[in-house]
Coordinates of C-alpha atoms in Angstrom, one line a residue:
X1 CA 178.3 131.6 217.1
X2 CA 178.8 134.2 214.6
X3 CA 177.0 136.9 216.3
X4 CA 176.3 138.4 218.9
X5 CA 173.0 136.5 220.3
X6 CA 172.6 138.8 223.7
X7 CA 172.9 141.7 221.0
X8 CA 170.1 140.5 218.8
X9 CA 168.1 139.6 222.4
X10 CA 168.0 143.3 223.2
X11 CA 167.5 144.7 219.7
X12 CA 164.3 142.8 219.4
X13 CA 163.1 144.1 223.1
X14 CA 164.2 148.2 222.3
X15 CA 162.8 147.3 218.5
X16 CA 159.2 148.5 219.5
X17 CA 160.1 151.7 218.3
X18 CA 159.0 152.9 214.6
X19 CA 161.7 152.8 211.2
X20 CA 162.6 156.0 212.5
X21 CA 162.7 156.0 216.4
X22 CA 159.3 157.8 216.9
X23 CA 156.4 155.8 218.6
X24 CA 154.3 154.1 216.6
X25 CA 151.4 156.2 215.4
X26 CA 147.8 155.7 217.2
X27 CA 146.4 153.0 214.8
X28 CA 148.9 151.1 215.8
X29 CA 148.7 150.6 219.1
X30 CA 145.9 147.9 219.3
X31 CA 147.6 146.0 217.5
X32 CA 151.1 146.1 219.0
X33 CA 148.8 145.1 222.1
X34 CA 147.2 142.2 219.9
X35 CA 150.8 141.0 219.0
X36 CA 152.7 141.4 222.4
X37 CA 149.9 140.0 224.7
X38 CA 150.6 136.7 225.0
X39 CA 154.2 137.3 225.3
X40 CA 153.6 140.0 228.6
X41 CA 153.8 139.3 232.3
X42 CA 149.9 139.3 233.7
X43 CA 150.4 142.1 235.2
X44 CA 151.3 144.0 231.6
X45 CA 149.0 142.5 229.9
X46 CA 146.3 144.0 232.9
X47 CA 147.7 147.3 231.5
X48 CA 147.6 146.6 227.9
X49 CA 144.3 145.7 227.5
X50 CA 142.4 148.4 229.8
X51 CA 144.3 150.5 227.4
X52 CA 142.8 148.8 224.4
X53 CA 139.9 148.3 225.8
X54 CA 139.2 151.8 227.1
X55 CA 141.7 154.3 225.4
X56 CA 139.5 157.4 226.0
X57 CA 138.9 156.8 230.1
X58 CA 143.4 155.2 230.4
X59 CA 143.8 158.5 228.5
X60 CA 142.5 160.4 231.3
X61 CA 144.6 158.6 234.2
X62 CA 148.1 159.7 235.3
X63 CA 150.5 156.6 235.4
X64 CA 149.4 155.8 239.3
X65 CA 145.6 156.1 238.3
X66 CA 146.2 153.6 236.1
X67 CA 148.5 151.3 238.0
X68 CA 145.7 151.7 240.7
X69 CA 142.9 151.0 238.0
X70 CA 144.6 147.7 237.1
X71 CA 145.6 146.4 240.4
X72 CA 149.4 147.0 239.0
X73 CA 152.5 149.3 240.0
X74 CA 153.5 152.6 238.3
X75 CA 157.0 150.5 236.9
X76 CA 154.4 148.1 235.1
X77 CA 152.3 150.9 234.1
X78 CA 155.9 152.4 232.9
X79 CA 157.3 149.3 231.2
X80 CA 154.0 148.3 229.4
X81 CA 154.5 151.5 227.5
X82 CA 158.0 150.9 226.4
X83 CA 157.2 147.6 225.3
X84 CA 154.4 148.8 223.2
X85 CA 156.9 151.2 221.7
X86 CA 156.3 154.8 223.6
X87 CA 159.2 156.6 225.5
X88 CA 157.3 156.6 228.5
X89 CA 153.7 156.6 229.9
X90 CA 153.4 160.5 228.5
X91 CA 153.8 159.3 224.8
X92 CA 151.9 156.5 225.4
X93 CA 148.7 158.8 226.4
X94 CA 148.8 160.9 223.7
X95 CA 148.0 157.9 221.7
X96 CA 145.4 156.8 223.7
X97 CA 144.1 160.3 222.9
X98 CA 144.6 159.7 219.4
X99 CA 143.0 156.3 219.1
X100 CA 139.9 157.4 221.0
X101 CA 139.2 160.2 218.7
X102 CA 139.6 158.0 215.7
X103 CA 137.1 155.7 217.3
X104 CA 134.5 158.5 217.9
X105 CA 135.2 159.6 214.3
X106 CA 134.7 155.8 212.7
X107 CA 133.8 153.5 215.0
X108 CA 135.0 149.6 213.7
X109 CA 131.8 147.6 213.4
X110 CA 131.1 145.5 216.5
X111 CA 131.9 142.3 215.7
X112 CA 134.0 139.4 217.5
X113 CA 135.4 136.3 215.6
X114 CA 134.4 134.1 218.5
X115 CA 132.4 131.2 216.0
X116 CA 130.0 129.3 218.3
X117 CA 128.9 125.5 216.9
X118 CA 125.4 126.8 216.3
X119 CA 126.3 130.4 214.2
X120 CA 124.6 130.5 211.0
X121 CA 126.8 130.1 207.8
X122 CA 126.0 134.1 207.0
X123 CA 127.7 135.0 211.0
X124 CA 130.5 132.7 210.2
X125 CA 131.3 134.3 207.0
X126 CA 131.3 138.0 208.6
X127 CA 133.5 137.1 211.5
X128 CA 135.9 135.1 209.5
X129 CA 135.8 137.9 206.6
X130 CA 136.1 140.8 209.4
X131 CA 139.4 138.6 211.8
X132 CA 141.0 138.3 208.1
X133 CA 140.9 141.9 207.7
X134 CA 141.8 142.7 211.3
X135 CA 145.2 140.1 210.5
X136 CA 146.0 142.3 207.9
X137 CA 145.5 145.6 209.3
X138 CA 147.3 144.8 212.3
X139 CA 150.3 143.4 210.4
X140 CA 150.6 146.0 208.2
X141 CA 150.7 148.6 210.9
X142 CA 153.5 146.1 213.4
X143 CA 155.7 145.6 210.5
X144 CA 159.3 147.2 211.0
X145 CA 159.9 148.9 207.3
X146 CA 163.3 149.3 208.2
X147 CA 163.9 145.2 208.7
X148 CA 161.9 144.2 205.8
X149 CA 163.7 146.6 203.8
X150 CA 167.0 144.6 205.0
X151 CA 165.7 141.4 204.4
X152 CA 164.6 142.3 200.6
X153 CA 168.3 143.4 200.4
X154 CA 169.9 140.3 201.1
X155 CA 167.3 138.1 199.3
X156 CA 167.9 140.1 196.1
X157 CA 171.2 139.7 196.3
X158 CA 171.3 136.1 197.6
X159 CA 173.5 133.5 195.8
X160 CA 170.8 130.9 197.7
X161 CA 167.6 130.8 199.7
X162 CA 166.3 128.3 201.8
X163 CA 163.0 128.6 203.3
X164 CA 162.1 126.7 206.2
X165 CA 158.5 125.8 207.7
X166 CA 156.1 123.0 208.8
X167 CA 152.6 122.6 208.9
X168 CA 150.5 125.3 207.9
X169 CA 153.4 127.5 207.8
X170 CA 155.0 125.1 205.4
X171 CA 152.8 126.2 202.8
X172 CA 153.4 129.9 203.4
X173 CA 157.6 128.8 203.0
X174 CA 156.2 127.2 199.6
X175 CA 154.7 130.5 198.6
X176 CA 157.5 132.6 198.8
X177 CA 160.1 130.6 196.9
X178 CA 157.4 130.2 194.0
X179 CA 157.7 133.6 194.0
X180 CA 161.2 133.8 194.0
X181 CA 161.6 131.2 191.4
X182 CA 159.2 132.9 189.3
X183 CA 161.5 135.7 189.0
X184 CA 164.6 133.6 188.3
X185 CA 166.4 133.4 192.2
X186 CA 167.0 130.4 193.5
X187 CA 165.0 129.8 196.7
X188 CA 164.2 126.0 198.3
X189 CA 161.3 125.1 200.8
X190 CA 162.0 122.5 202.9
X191 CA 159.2 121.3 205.2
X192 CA 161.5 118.2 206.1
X193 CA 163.2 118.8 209.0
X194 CA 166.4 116.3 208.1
X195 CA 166.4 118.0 205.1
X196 CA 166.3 121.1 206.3
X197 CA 169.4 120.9 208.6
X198 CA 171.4 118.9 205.9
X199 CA 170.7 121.7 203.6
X200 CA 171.5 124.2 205.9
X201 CA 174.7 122.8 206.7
X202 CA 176.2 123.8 203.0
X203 CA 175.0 127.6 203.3
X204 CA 177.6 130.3 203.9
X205 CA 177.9 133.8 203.8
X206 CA 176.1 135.5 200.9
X207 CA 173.1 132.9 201.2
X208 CA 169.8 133.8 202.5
X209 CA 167.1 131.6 205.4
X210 CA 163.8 132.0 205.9
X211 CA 161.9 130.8 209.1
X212 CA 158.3 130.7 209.4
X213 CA 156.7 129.9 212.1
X214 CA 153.6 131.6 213.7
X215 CA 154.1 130.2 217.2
X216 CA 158.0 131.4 217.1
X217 CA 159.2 127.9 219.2
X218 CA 158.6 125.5 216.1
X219 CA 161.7 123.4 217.0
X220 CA 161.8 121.5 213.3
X221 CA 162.2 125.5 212.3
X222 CA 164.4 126.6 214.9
X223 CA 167.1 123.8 214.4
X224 CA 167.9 124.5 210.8
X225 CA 167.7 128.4 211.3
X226 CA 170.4 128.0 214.2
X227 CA 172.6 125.7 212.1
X228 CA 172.2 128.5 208.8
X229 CA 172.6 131.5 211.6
X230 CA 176.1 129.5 212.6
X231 CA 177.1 129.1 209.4
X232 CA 177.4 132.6 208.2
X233 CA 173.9 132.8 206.2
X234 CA 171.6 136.6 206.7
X235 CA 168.6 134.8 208.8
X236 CA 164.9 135.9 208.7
X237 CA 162.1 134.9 210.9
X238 CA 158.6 135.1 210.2
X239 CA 156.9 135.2 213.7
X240 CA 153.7 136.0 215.6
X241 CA 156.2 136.0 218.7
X242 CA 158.6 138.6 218.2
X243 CA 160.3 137.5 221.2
X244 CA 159.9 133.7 220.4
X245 CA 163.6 131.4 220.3
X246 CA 163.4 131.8 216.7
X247 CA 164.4 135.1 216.8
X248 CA 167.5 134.3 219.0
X249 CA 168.6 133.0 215.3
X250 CA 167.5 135.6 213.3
X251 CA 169.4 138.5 211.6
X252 CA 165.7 140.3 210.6
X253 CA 162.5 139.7 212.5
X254 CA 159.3 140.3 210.6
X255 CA 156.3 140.5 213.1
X256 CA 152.8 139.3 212.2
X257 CA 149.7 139.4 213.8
X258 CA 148.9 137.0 216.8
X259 CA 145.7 135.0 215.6
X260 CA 143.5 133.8 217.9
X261 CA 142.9 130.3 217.7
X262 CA 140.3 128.0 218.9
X263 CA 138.5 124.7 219.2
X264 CA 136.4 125.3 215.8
X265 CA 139.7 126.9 214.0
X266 CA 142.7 125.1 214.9
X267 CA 146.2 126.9 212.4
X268 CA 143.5 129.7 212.3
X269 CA 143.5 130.8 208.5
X270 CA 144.2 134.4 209.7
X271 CA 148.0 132.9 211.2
X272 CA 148.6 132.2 207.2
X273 CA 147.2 135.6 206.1
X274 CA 149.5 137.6 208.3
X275 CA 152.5 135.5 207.0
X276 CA 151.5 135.5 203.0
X277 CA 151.4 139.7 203.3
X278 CA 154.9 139.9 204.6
X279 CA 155.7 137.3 201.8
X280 CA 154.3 139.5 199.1
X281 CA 155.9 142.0 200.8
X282 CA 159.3 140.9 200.2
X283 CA 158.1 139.9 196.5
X284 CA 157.7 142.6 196.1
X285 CA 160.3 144.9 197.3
X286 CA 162.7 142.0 195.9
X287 CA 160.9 142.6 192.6
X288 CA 161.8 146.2 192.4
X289 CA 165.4 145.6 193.4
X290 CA 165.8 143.0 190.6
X291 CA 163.4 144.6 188.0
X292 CA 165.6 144.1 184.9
X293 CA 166.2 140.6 185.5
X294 CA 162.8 139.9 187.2
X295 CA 160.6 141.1 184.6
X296 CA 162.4 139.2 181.5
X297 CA 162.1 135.9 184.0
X298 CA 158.2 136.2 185.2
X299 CA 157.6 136.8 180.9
X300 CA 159.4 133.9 180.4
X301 CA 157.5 131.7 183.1
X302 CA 153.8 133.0 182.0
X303 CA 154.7 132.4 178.1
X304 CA 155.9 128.9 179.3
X305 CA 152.6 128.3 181.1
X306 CA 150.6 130.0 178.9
X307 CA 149.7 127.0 176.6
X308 CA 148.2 124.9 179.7
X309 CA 145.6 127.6 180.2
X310 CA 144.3 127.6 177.1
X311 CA 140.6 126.0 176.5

């Protein structure tokens, strides 16, 4: 391989920290504990949810109270707060502290986006409308500033980018190189995965590869990111599973939030929503990197469409 893979491995699991090596602020931490769940040992994720749960009372506990509380050890107690970002089990109750009095202050509505067979329509359209706002929230507050910065870097200075996803995230791939398109870089979905790998095969250095993939184990995904990775390409991965394969491949990991799925909502809407903000995201910030080339190019596109919108 090109790099370094065990290098990229440990970045990822030290990577909790903030852009700028601080703990992430209070607000974030339910949804660090949201994102990183699934991916803990039971016996952290024993730890991270008492301390979502119940931030005011795990505030109160040393490290062995809450080890004892949790039917854990003081290392898991330890460890669990590293993961989530803190320095060590002091940092992490200071933003317990901090949570709890922004939940006295302004309470979040209670409201869970469990949808039972027999919720009226008006239920359905509340817990749906409130998870979407949750994704986003929690997104906004995991995202690393310092890797999406690098990633709009090297896709506004891309000679190529290929964008790779399947499914539901397929579409998300689609949305982001109509967007780059729009503002004259060349950017290719590919939701094939032959195709994928073939085209990935002719990138080099200089050249740009997107994964999506909300699960982070995709394997149609994976494969073409490995073969772009080994070719010399800057690889992104767009991932609920920020310690997923994919991101054994990936130069720049951009975390979303973990949806919850279920029976009723199978590729839960809210999976997409995460992945379309950090897509606008680096529209954005590829946008202002680009603006005197960008702006002449989305002009050109809205004159050229202009006449098919016209009654």
């Amino acid at each position: 391989m090109t790099r370094d893979v065990k290098e990229i491995f440990a970045r990822e699991r030290s990577g909790s920290l903030g852009a700028s090596g601080a703990p992430p602020a209070p607000a974030a931490l339910a949804a660090k504990v949201r994102t990183l769940g699934p991916s803990m040992t039971r016996s952290m994720q024993r730890v991270a949810e008492a301390v979502a749960g119940d931030p005011a009372g795990c505030a109160a506990l040393t490290v062995t109270g809450l080890a004892e509380l949790t039917g854990t050890s003081e290392a898991t107690v330890v460890r669990t707060a590293r993961l989530l970002g803190y320095p060590g089990y002091r940092d992490l109750r200071l933003a317990l502290a901090g949570l709890a009095a922004q939940q006295q202050s302004g309470r979040a509505p209670a409201i869970t986006t469990d949808i039972a067979v027999d919720d009226p329509i008006a239920d359905v359209v509340a817990k749906l409308a409130y998870d979407e706002q949750q994704t986003l929230a929690d997104t906004a507050a995991g995202l690393d500033t310092v890797q999406l910065g690098a990633a709009v870097a090297a896709l506004a200075t891309a000679r190529r980018t290929d964008v790779y996803g399947v499914g539901a995230s397929g579409l998300v791939a689609q949305d982001l190189t109509q967007k780059l398109l729009r503002i004259g870089l060349m950017a290719h979905a590919h939701s094939d995965p032959h195709l994928a790998v073939t085209n990935a095969v002719q990138l080099r250095a200089g050249d740009v590869a997107v994964a999506v993939t909300h699960s982070g184990s995709t394997g149609d995904v994976i494969e073409p990111l490995r073969v772009a990775f080994e070719r010399g390409a800057t690889t992104v991965a767009i991932t609920g599973r920020p310690d997923g394969p994919v991101t054994q491949y990936a130069d720049h990991v951009l975390t979303t939030s973990t949806a919850r799925e279920s029976e009723l909502r199978p590729a839960a809407m809210s999976s997409r929503t995460g992945q379309l903000l950090v897509v606008d995201c680096l529209f954005v910030g590829v946008a202002q990197r680009t603006y005197e080339t960008a702006a002449p190019a989305l002009s050109a596109s809205y004159e050229a469409l202009a006449h098919r919108h016209r009654s």
